[in-house]
Amino acid sequence: MPRMQDIATPTRTVQAVCPHDCPDTCALHVTVQGAPGAERVVRVVGDPDHPPTHGVLCTKVSRYAERTYHAGRVLTPLKRLGRKGEGRFEPITWDEALDTIAKRLGAIAARNPEAVLPYSYAGTMGLVQGDGMAARFFHRLGASLLDRTICANAGGEALAATYGGKLGMRVEQFVDSKLILIWGSNPITSSVHFWSFAQQAKRAGAKLICIDPRRTETAEKCHQHIAILPGTDGALALGLMHELIRADALDHDYIARHMDGWEKLRDKALAWTPERTAAVCGITADEVRGLARDYATTKPAAIRLNYGMQRVRGGGNAVRLVAMLPCLIGAWRHPAGGLLLSASGAFRAARRDVWLQRPDLLGPRRPRTVNMSTIGDALLHPGGGDFGPKIEAVVVYNSNPVAVAPDSGKVSRGFAREDLFTVVLEHFLTDTADHADIVLPATTQLEHWDAHTTYGHTYAMLNRPAVPPVGQARSNAEIFRALAARMGYTEPCFADSDELMALQAFDPEHVDLAELQARGWTRLKLPEAPFADGGFATPSGKVVVDAPGLGVPDHVPNYESVASAPELAARYPLAMISPPARHFMNSSFANVDSLRAAEKEPRLEMHPADAAARGIAQGATVRVFNDRGEYLCKADLNGAARPGVVNGLGIWWRKMGLGGTNVNELTHQRLTDIGRAPAFYDCLVEVEPC
Ligand SMILES: Nc1nc2c(c(=O)[nH]1)N[C@H]1C(S)=C(S)[C@@H](COP(=O)(O)OP(=O)(O)OC[C@H]3O[C@@H](n4cnc5c(=O)[nH]c(N)nc54)[C@H](O)[C@@H]3O)O[C@H]1N2
Ligand SMILES: Nc1nc2c(c(=O)[nH]1)N[C@H]1C(S)=C(S)[C@@H](COP(=O)(O)OP(=O)(O)OC[C@H]3O[C@@H](n4cnc5c(=O)[nH]c(N)nc54)[C@H](O)[C@@H]3O)O[C@H]1N2
Ligand code: SF4
Ligand SMILES: [Mo]
């Protein structure tokens, strides 16, 4: 907000990028005001010239100044005073903080560097403040590697097994689609710019169909909503194939030239009649037939898949099956046909990962890999056997695992271990930071350099710092650079500045660096219709049906569902999904008052019949529980939940929850069929009034 004395002060605008784990990766214009050295951000708006995001921001990031100048911002290094988790700290100097950390990590690494674990995800998706200098540091140390599976790995590896990479339609092309299946995706919440393209298509006559267990705000605005049971998308895809075969709606020429092994899948699909499909998916046979008819006859047909459908046991197989549908009808022939889950593979050649991350600093060492999705079990492991050494130190940046990782009762017990040395680089005292021995104040996107790729469009992006660091904050890269110096690492790469790393993050062969620096963004040179004539990124150039090590895809039922686990369902009969809250970004923004006010309070959407059977009224406080734990929240009978399914919206900070837990107290650590990812939406619970 402008202060009175600044009203007359001239402003300037800085070109920036939204850092969040959102497919849209908006270009930002940051307005700065004040004398040099004392500048403040007064406004954050979208860049109207950036084609995929055209000047519009979501509510969350238009409040970015509020987040940056939040009273709860960590402004100095902190040392823990109370018990782990209590959140009591005292300020210390940077020297004391860095010396303490270097001494502890050095001592552990002298015994076995694999006992040190870096833990990070996509608090920022930047190439510099993500795994740039941090990766160099941990490679040089020889720390354990982290398997970054928590979000997109089931779908990502499934797509790679099918198309050869995370590749798909150009998002701008959806405006010309005539049928759009919005499948496991709630773009009004999670990708507003895709939604605006879909709206344009709708105005031009396209039909929009949403396939989602929840009646989302997006489902409300589509022509049709098919409310399938969680974890049954693979069955629905097979049922659609059955109908495409039966109606002979297949593009035989496209299949013959660009698919490898269709016959093997064809036999499987023939067993999935509309009746069988409907029974598994919890919908009607007419819905299956109608959807197949629309998909076979409306051209061009496009599928916007998102990661919602792959957070179940069979999520990888389901994505493989859905990804084959556009090949069967030759939808890829048209630029506005095909499928988009993630386009991040388009940047593979453009980003200079090896230079940024320097895996060569490992030398001959081959550290073990720890899966971030099972961090609860990993921290509680006594060490030994296949696991390797007990984890003695964790360095967390860009992530809030105590809130976001599954089975969080175990995660918080792991982080509460008195013998664990924990360092957290953060903006705020999150649930995870509360467990730290040392908290280090990190800069936000408005205070540091970065370079960005994205998974929702195909522009390379550059973020310039708008203001100097707030308080004593330092960028992640600056912190790891300083730690490297304390540890005595003398390789010249530890002297690279943030600015140099951001400006050199892309390969000039693939990215127009002059345009990137001048405008803040530049489009990758890619074909309008990527697979119009095949050319998939697989070794054969064809879509792979029978993938090495994976076989022919099939419907894989949930670990936990009424159909697949009847004994468990006798005690816990409701399937719970926990999709994103509109005003939060995972657990980020849960502490921004205006956004939390918009979300009101932790809630569980229930179907009125499921609520009535349990004596639960609208707004009542309920106890949601299973063998793993309990979560207290408010029942919301708003019409969004289908019978048998409850929706626990958003990842609230545990300490804001009525009972000190959040929805992940109920989720488990079993992994998906492909990609070693969490099955957050594969979860049975019971609910009672409280
Ligand atoms: N506002 C907001 N935006 C976000 C996020 C956020 O937390 N808040 N998170 C960001 C992140 S980290 C990511 S990875 C992206 C994408 O994150 P996604 O989680 O893919 O986000 P959504 O687009 O909300 O889509 C998920 C949808 O899938 C539905 N769903 C759940 N289970 C199933 C199922 O078994 N089958 C089907 N068909 N649907 C199912 C849910 O009800 C939900 O509507 O969004 C990003 N954008
Ligand atoms: N039940 C359930 N659980 C889920 C999901 C779900 O749908 N349901 N979604 C899952 C998904 S898709 C994802 S991606 C994960 C997300 O999990 P996380 O990646 O952990 O995401 P956030 O909760 O947003 O936490 C990011 C943290 O990074 C910090 N941060 C941001 N920028 C910087 C920076 O520049 N430097 C430093 N040091 N810190 C920074 C923020 O303040 C924030 O606390 O959660 C997963 N968990
Ligand atoms: S969170 Fe997504 S929609 Fe919002 S500003 Fe960032 S990139 Fe844009
Ligand atoms: Mo994610």
mmCIF file of N, CA, C and O in Angstrom, residues 421-488:
data_model
loop_
_atom_site.group_PDB
_atom_site.id
_atom_site.type_symbol
_atom_site.label_atom_id
_atom_site.label_comp_id
_atom_site.label_asym_id
_atom_site.label_seq_id
_atom_site.Cartn_x
_atom_site.Cartn_y
_atom_site.Cartn_z
ATOM 1 N N PHE A 421 18.910 -32.900 13.200
ATOM 2 C CA PHE A 421 19.287 -31.486 13.029
ATOM 3 C C PHE A 421 18.536 -30.947 11.812
ATOM 4 O O PHE A 421 18.700 -31.450 10.701
ATOM 5 N N THR A 422 17.690 -29.941 12.044
ATOM 6 C CA THR A 422 16.826 -29.456 10.974
ATOM 7 C C THR A 422 17.054 -27.973 10.703
ATOM 8 O O THR A 422 17.021 -27.156 11.626
ATOM 9 N N VAL A 423 17.269 -27.654 9.430
ATOM 10 C CA VAL A 423 17.417 -26.262 8.994
ATOM 11 C C VAL A 423 16.273 -25.988 8.019
ATOM 12 O O VAL A 423 16.015 -26.805 7.131
ATOM 13 N N VAL A 424 15.569 -24.876 8.180
ATOM 14 C CA VAL A 424 14.478 -24.537 7.272
ATOM 15 C C VAL A 424 14.681 -23.124 6.732
ATOM 16 O O VAL A 424 14.820 -22.166 7.495
ATOM 17 N N LEU A 425 14.726 -22.999 5.410
ATOM 18 C CA LEU A 425 14.791 -21.694 4.741
ATOM 19 C C LEU A 425 13.353 -21.298 4.428
ATOM 20 O O LEU A 425 12.666 -22.029 3.703
ATOM 21 N N GLU A 426 12.877 -20.207 4.969
ATOM 22 C CA GLU A 426 11.439 -19.896 4.826
ATOM 23 C C GLU A 426 11.160 -18.399 4.830
ATOM 24 O O GLU A 426 11.984 -17.588 5.249
ATOM 25 N N HIS A 427 9.940 -18.075 4.376
ATOM 26 C CA HIS A 427 9.399 -16.726 4.543
ATOM 27 C C HIS A 427 8.672 -16.610 5.882
ATOM 28 O O HIS A 427 8.560 -15.543 6.450
ATOM 29 N N PHE A 428 8.089 -17.738 6.319
ATOM 30 C CA PHE A 428 7.184 -17.707 7.475
ATOM 31 C C PHE A 428 7.460 -18.881 8.407
ATOM 32 O O PHE A 428 8.066 -19.876 8.003
ATOM 33 N N LEU A 429 6.966 -18.767 9.636
ATOM 34 C CA LEU A 429 7.066 -19.893 10.568
ATOM 35 C C LEU A 429 5.930 -20.868 10.275
ATOM 36 O O LEU A 429 4.886 -20.861 10.907
ATOM 37 N N THR A 430 6.173 -21.711 9.307
ATOM 38 C CA THR A 430 5.212 -22.738 8.916
ATOM 39 C C THR A 430 5.254 -23.882 9.923
ATOM 40 O O THR A 430 6.101 -23.902 10.823
ATOM 41 N N ASP A 431 4.399 -24.879 9.723
ATOM 42 C CA ASP A 431 4.430 -26.072 10.576
ATOM 43 C C ASP A 431 5.811 -26.717 10.543
ATOM 44 O O ASP A 431 6.285 -27.239 11.554
ATOM 45 N N THR A 432 6.451 -26.682 9.393
ATOM 46 C CA THR A 432 7.777 -27.296 9.283
ATOM 47 C C THR A 432 8.824 -26.438 9.983
ATOM 48 O O THR A 432 9.649 -26.953 10.747
ATOM 49 N N ALA A 433 8.785 -25.124 9.738
ATOM 50 C CA ALA A 433 9.764 -24.231 10.378
ATOM 51 C C ALA A 433 9.680 -24.339 11.899
ATOM 52 O O ALA A 433 10.706 -24.249 12.589
ATOM 53 N N ASP A 434 8.482 -24.568 12.423
ATOM 54 C CA ASP A 434 8.326 -24.723 13.870
ATOM 55 C C ASP A 434 9.187 -25.860 14.424
ATOM 56 O O ASP A 434 9.467 -25.899 15.621
ATOM 57 N N HIS A 435 9.555 -26.817 13.560
ATOM 58 C CA HIS A 435 10.360 -27.961 14.010
ATOM 59 C C HIS A 435 11.853 -27.752 13.792
ATOM 60 O O HIS A 435 12.642 -28.664 14.039
ATOM 61 N N ALA A 436 12.251 -26.574 13.306
ATOM 62 C CA ALA A 436 13.655 -26.382 12.925
ATOM 63 C C ALA A 436 14.540 -26.081 14.130
ATOM 64 O O ALA A 436 14.088 -25.512 15.126
ATOM 65 N N ASP A 437 15.806 -26.466 14.019
ATOM 66 C CA ASP A 437 16.809 -25.979 14.964
ATOM 67 C C ASP A 437 17.213 -24.564 14.576
ATOM 68 O O ASP A 437 17.399 -23.711 15.428
ATOM 69 N N ILE A 438 17.366 -24.358 13.258
ATOM 70 C CA ILE A 438 17.717 -23.027 12.741
ATOM 71 C C ILE A 438 16.762 -22.687 11.591
ATOM 72 O O ILE A 438 16.569 -23.498 10.680
ATOM 73 N N VAL A 439 16.159 -21.501 11.662
ATOM 74 C CA VAL A 439 15.350 -21.007 10.544
ATOM 75 C C VAL A 439 16.129 -19.876 9.872
ATOM 76 O O VAL A 439 16.660 -19.001 10.556
ATOM 77 N N LEU A 440 16.190 -19.911 8.527
ATOM 78 C CA LEU A 440 16.897 -18.854 7.801
ATOM 79 C C LEU A 440 15.896 -18.055 6.977
ATOM 80 O O LEU A 440 15.052 -18.636 6.283
ATOM 81 N N PRO A 441 15.963 -16.712 7.041
ATOM 82 C CA PRO A 441 14.983 -15.885 6.325
ATOM 83 C C PRO A 441 15.295 -15.846 4.828
ATOM 84 O O PRO A 441 16.391 -15.434 4.431
ATOM 85 N N ALA A 442 14.339 -16.266 4.018
ATOM 86 C CA ALA A 442 14.554 -16.310 2.570
ATOM 87 C C ALA A 442 13.843 -15.139 1.900
ATOM 88 O O ALA A 442 12.818 -14.660 2.381
ATOM 89 N N THR A 443 14.395 -14.699 0.773
ATOM 90 C CA THR A 443 13.755 -13.652 -0.016
ATOM 91 C C THR A 443 12.543 -14.220 -0.753
ATOM 92 O O THR A 443 12.456 -15.416 -1.014
ATOM 93 N N THR A 444 11.622 -13.327 -1.131
ATOM 94 C CA THR A 444 10.519 -13.731 -2.010
ATOM 95 C C THR A 444 10.898 -13.381 -3.447
ATOM 96 O O THR A 444 11.912 -12.737 -3.707
ATOM 97 N N GLN A 445 10.016 -13.727 -4.344
ATOM 98 C CA GLN A 445 10.245 -13.495 -5.766
ATOM 99 C C GLN A 445 10.443 -12.012 -6.088
ATOM 100 O O GLN A 445 11.068 -11.673 -7.079
ATOM 101 N N LEU A 446 9.923 -11.130 -5.230
ATOM 102 C CA LEU A 446 10.057 -9.703 -5.497
ATOM 103 C C LEU A 446 11.446 -9.199 -5.137
ATOM 104 O O LEU A 446 11.805 -8.057 -5.423
ATOM 105 N N GLU A 447 12.241 -10.059 -4.485
ATOM 106 C CA GLU A 447 13.538 -9.628 -3.947
ATOM 107 C C GLU A 447 14.722 -10.363 -4.569
ATOM 108 O O GLU A 447 15.855 -10.143 -4.145
ATOM 109 N N HIS A 448 14.492 -11.279 -5.493
ATOM 110 C CA HIS A 448 15.636 -12.014 -6.056
ATOM 111 C C HIS A 448 15.483 -12.247 -7.568
ATOM 112 O O HIS A 448 14.416 -12.073 -8.135
ATOM 113 N N TRP A 449 16.614 -12.635 -8.180
ATOM 114 C CA TRP A 449 16.637 -12.995 -9.596
ATOM 115 C C TRP A 449 16.145 -14.420 -9.773
ATOM 116 O O TRP A 449 16.364 -15.265 -8.909
ATOM 117 N N ASP A 450 15.526 -14.700 -10.926
ATOM 118 C CA ASP A 450 15.302 -16.105 -11.273
ATOM 119 C C ASP A 450 14.947 -16.266 -12.745
ATOM 120 O O ASP A 450 14.655 -15.283 -13.433
ATOM 121 N N ALA A 451 15.018 -17.500 -13.199
ATOM 122 C CA ALA A 451 14.608 -17.849 -14.556
ATOM 123 C C ALA A 451 13.600 -18.985 -14.437
ATOM 124 O O ALA A 451 13.749 -19.848 -13.566
ATOM 125 N N HIS A 452 12.573 -18.958 -15.303
ATOM 126 C CA HIS A 452 11.484 -19.922 -15.145
ATOM 127 C C HIS A 452 11.118 -20.634 -16.437
ATOM 128 O O HIS A 452 10.998 -20.007 -17.491
ATOM 129 N N THR A 453 10.884 -21.928 -16.306
ATOM 130 C CA THR A 453 10.151 -22.664 -17.335
ATOM 131 C C THR A 453 8.739 -22.804 -16.778
ATOM 132 O O THR A 453 8.418 -22.225 -15.742
ATOM 133 N N THR A 454 7.888 -23.550 -17.427
ATOM 134 C CA THR A 454 6.521 -23.708 -16.939
ATOM 135 C C THR A 454 5.968 -25.018 -17.468
ATOM 136 O O THR A 454 6.541 -25.615 -18.363
ATOM 137 N N TYR A 455 4.851 -25.488 -16.871
ATOM 138 C CA TYR A 455 4.259 -26.715 -17.401
ATOM 139 C C TYR A 455 2.919 -26.482 -18.092
ATOM 140 O O TYR A 455 2.312 -27.419 -18.575
ATOM 141 N N GLY A 456 2.477 -25.206 -18.131
ATOM 142 C CA GLY A 456 1.174 -24.945 -18.742
ATOM 143 C C GLY A 456 1.235 -24.181 -20.055
ATOM 144 O O GLY A 456 0.275 -24.159 -20.811
ATOM 145 N N HIS A 457 2.355 -23.495 -20.314
ATOM 146 C CA HIS A 457 2.521 -22.861 -21.621
ATOM 147 C C HIS A 457 3.970 -23.021 -22.048
ATOM 148 O O HIS A 457 4.719 -23.780 -21.406
ATOM 149 N N THR A 458 4.394 -22.344 -23.087
ATOM 150 C CA THR A 458 5.703 -22.654 -23.660
ATOM 151 C C THR A 458 6.559 -21.400 -23.836
ATOM 152 O O THR A 458 7.234 -21.229 -24.840
ATOM 153 N N TYR A 459 6.514 -20.503 -22.840
ATOM 154 C CA TYR A 459 7.364 -19.319 -22.832
ATOM 155 C C TYR A 459 8.445 -19.460 -21.749
ATOM 156 O O TYR A 459 8.125 -19.797 -20.606
ATOM 157 N N ALA A 460 9.685 -19.193 -22.108
ATOM 158 C CA ALA A 460 10.748 -19.084 -21.107
ATOM 159 C C ALA A 460 10.622 -17.699 -20.469
ATOM 160 O O ALA A 460 10.249 -16.734 -21.148
ATOM 161 N N MET A 461 10.918 -17.571 -19.177
ATOM 162 C CA MET A 461 10.627 -16.340 -18.442
ATOM 163 C C MET A 461 11.811 -15.916 -17.565
ATOM 164 O O MET A 461 12.550 -16.759 -17.077
ATOM 165 N N LEU A 462 11.874 -14.599 -17.342
ATOM 166 C CA LEU A 462 12.952 -14.047 -16.516
ATOM 167 C C LEU A 462 12.364 -13.160 -15.421
ATOM 168 O O LEU A 462 11.543 -12.288 -15.698
ATOM 169 N N ASN A 463 12.799 -13.385 -14.179
ATOM 170 C CA ASN A 463 12.336 -12.585 -13.045
ATOM 171 C C ASN A 463 13.449 -11.693 -12.518
ATOM 172 O O ASN A 463 14.509 -12.176 -12.125
ATOM 173 N N ARG A 464 13.192 -10.378 -12.541
ATOM 174 C CA ARG A 464 14.166 -9.436 -11.979
ATOM 175 C C ARG A 464 13.723 -9.034 -10.579
ATOM 176 O O ARG A 464 12.524 -8.886 -10.322
ATOM 177 N N PRO A 465 14.685 -8.802 -9.679
ATOM 178 C CA PRO A 465 14.302 -8.344 -8.347
ATOM 179 C C PRO A 465 13.725 -6.937 -8.423
ATOM 180 O O PRO A 465 14.254 -6.094 -9.145
ATOM 181 N N ALA A 466 12.630 -6.697 -7.688
ATOM 182 C CA ALA A 466 12.002 -5.379 -7.708
ATOM 183 C C ALA A 466 12.511 -4.509 -6.569
ATOM 184 O O ALA A 466 12.644 -3.303 -6.721
ATOM 185 N N VAL A 467 12.758 -5.138 -5.432
ATOM 186 C CA VAL A 467 13.199 -4.381 -4.246
ATOM 187 C C VAL A 467 14.339 -5.148 -3.576
ATOM 188 O O VAL A 467 14.495 -6.345 -3.797
ATOM 189 N N PRO A 468 15.126 -4.447 -2.741
ATOM 190 C CA PRO A 468 16.172 -5.166 -2.000
ATOM 191 C C PRO A 468 15.521 -6.129 -1.006
ATOM 192 O O PRO A 468 14.343 -5.961 -0.662
ATOM 193 N N PRO A 469 16.280 -7.127 -0.521
ATOM 194 C CA PRO A 469 15.713 -8.078 0.436
ATOM 195 C C PRO A 469 15.072 -7.376 1.629
ATOM 196 O O PRO A 469 15.594 -6.372 2.121
ATOM 197 N N VAL A 470 13.950 -7.894 2.072
ATOM 198 C CA VAL A 470 13.258 -7.357 3.242
ATOM 199 C C VAL A 470 13.985 -7.882 4.486
ATOM 200 O O VAL A 470 14.356 -9.057 4.547
ATOM 201 N N GLY A 471 14.196 -7.032 5.475
ATOM 202 C CA GLY A 471 14.903 -7.440 6.694
ATOM 203 C C GLY A 471 16.284 -7.961 6.334
ATOM 204 O O GLY A 471 16.977 -7.403 5.480
ATOM 205 N N GLN A 472 16.673 -9.053 6.969
ATOM 206 C CA GLN A 472 17.985 -9.648 6.672
ATOM 207 C C GLN A 472 17.861 -10.840 5.716
ATOM 208 O O GLN A 472 18.749 -11.700 5.676
ATOM 209 N N ALA A 473 16.739 -10.929 5.005
ATOM 210 C CA ALA A 473 16.522 -12.093 4.138
ATOM 211 C C ALA A 473 17.628 -12.222 3.097
ATOM 212 O O ALA A 473 18.212 -11.219 2.659
ATOM 213 N N ARG A 474 17.927 -13.444 2.722
ATOM 214 C CA ARG A 474 18.850 -13.732 1.622
ATOM 215 C C ARG A 474 18.185 -14.747 0.708
ATOM 216 O O ARG A 474 17.372 -15.563 1.153
ATOM 217 N N SER A 475 18.573 -14.718 -0.548
ATOM 218 C CA SER A 475 17.981 -15.689 -1.473
ATOM 219 C C SER A 475 18.503 -17.087 -1.139
ATOM 220 O O SER A 475 19.582 -17.238 -0.549
ATOM 221 N N ASN A 476 17.751 -18.117 -1.536
ATOM 222 C CA ASN A 476 18.214 -19.492 -1.333
ATOM 223 C C ASN A 476 19.613 -19.659 -1.897
ATOM 224 O O ASN A 476 20.489 -20.247 -1.264
ATOM 225 N N ALA A 477 19.821 -19.157 -3.119
ATOM 226 C CA ALA A 477 21.120 -19.345 -3.770
ATOM 227 C C ALA A 477 22.223 -18.672 -2.960
ATOM 228 O O ALA A 477 23.306 -19.235 -2.775
ATOM 229 N N GLU A 478 21.929 -17.472 -2.453
ATOM 230 C CA GLU A 478 22.919 -16.750 -1.649
ATOM 231 C C GLU A 478 23.240 -17.530 -0.363
ATOM 232 O O GLU A 478 24.393 -17.602 0.072
ATOM 233 N N ILE A 479 22.218 -18.141 0.215
ATOM 234 C CA ILE A 479 22.430 -18.911 1.453
ATOM 235 C C ILE A 479 23.320 -20.131 1.179
ATOM 236 O O ILE A 479 24.278 -20.402 1.913
ATOM 237 N N PHE A 480 23.054 -20.848 0.092
ATOM 238 C CA PHE A 480 23.876 -22.032 -0.195
ATOM 239 C C PHE A 480 25.288 -21.630 -0.638
ATOM 240 O O PHE A 480 26.253 -22.352 -0.391
ATOM 241 N N ARG A 481 25.399 -20.453 -1.259
ATOM 242 C CA ARG A 481 26.726 -19.945 -1.630
ATOM 243 C C ARG A 481 27.531 -19.680 -0.347
ATOM 244 O O ARG A 481 28.701 -20.075 -0.235
ATOM 245 N N ALA A 482 26.869 -19.045 0.628
ATOM 246 C CA ALA A 482 27.558 -18.731 1.890
ATOM 247 C C ALA A 482 27.908 -20.013 2.653
ATOM 248 O O ALA A 482 28.988 -20.123 3.244
ATOM 249 N N LEU A 483 27.009 -20.990 2.618
ATOM 250 C CA LEU A 483 27.303 -22.257 3.305
ATOM 251 C C LEU A 483 28.472 -22.974 2.640
ATOM 252 O O LEU A 483 29.318 -23.563 3.316
ATOM 253 N N ALA A 484 28.509 -22.909 1.311
ATOM 254 C CA ALA A 484 29.614 -23.547 0.581
ATOM 255 C C ALA A 484 30.938 -22.929 1.021
ATOM 256 O O ALA A 484 31.921 -23.642 1.281
ATOM 257 N N ALA A 485 30.956 -21.599 1.155
ATOM 258 C CA ALA A 485 32.183 -20.931 1.587
ATOM 259 C C ALA A 485 32.565 -21.390 2.994
ATOM 260 O O ALA A 485 33.731 -21.696 3.270
ATOM 261 N N ARG A 486 31.573 -21.470 3.891
ATOM 262 C CA ARG A 486 31.841 -21.930 5.267
ATOM 263 C C ARG A 486 32.380 -23.361 5.307
ATOM 264 O O ARG A 486 33.130 -23.727 6.190
ATOM 265 N N MET A 487 31.932 -24.175 4.340
ATOM 266 C CA MET A 487 32.366 -25.578 4.313
ATOM 267 C C MET A 487 33.723 -25.713 3.612
ATOM 268 O O MET A 487 34.234 -26.818 3.467
ATOM 269 N N GLY A 488 34.245 -24.609 3.098
ATOM 270 C CA GLY A 488 35.552 -24.647 2.440
ATOM 271 C C GLY A 488 35.513 -25.141 1.006
ATOM 272 O O GLY A 488 36.525 -25.606 0.481
#
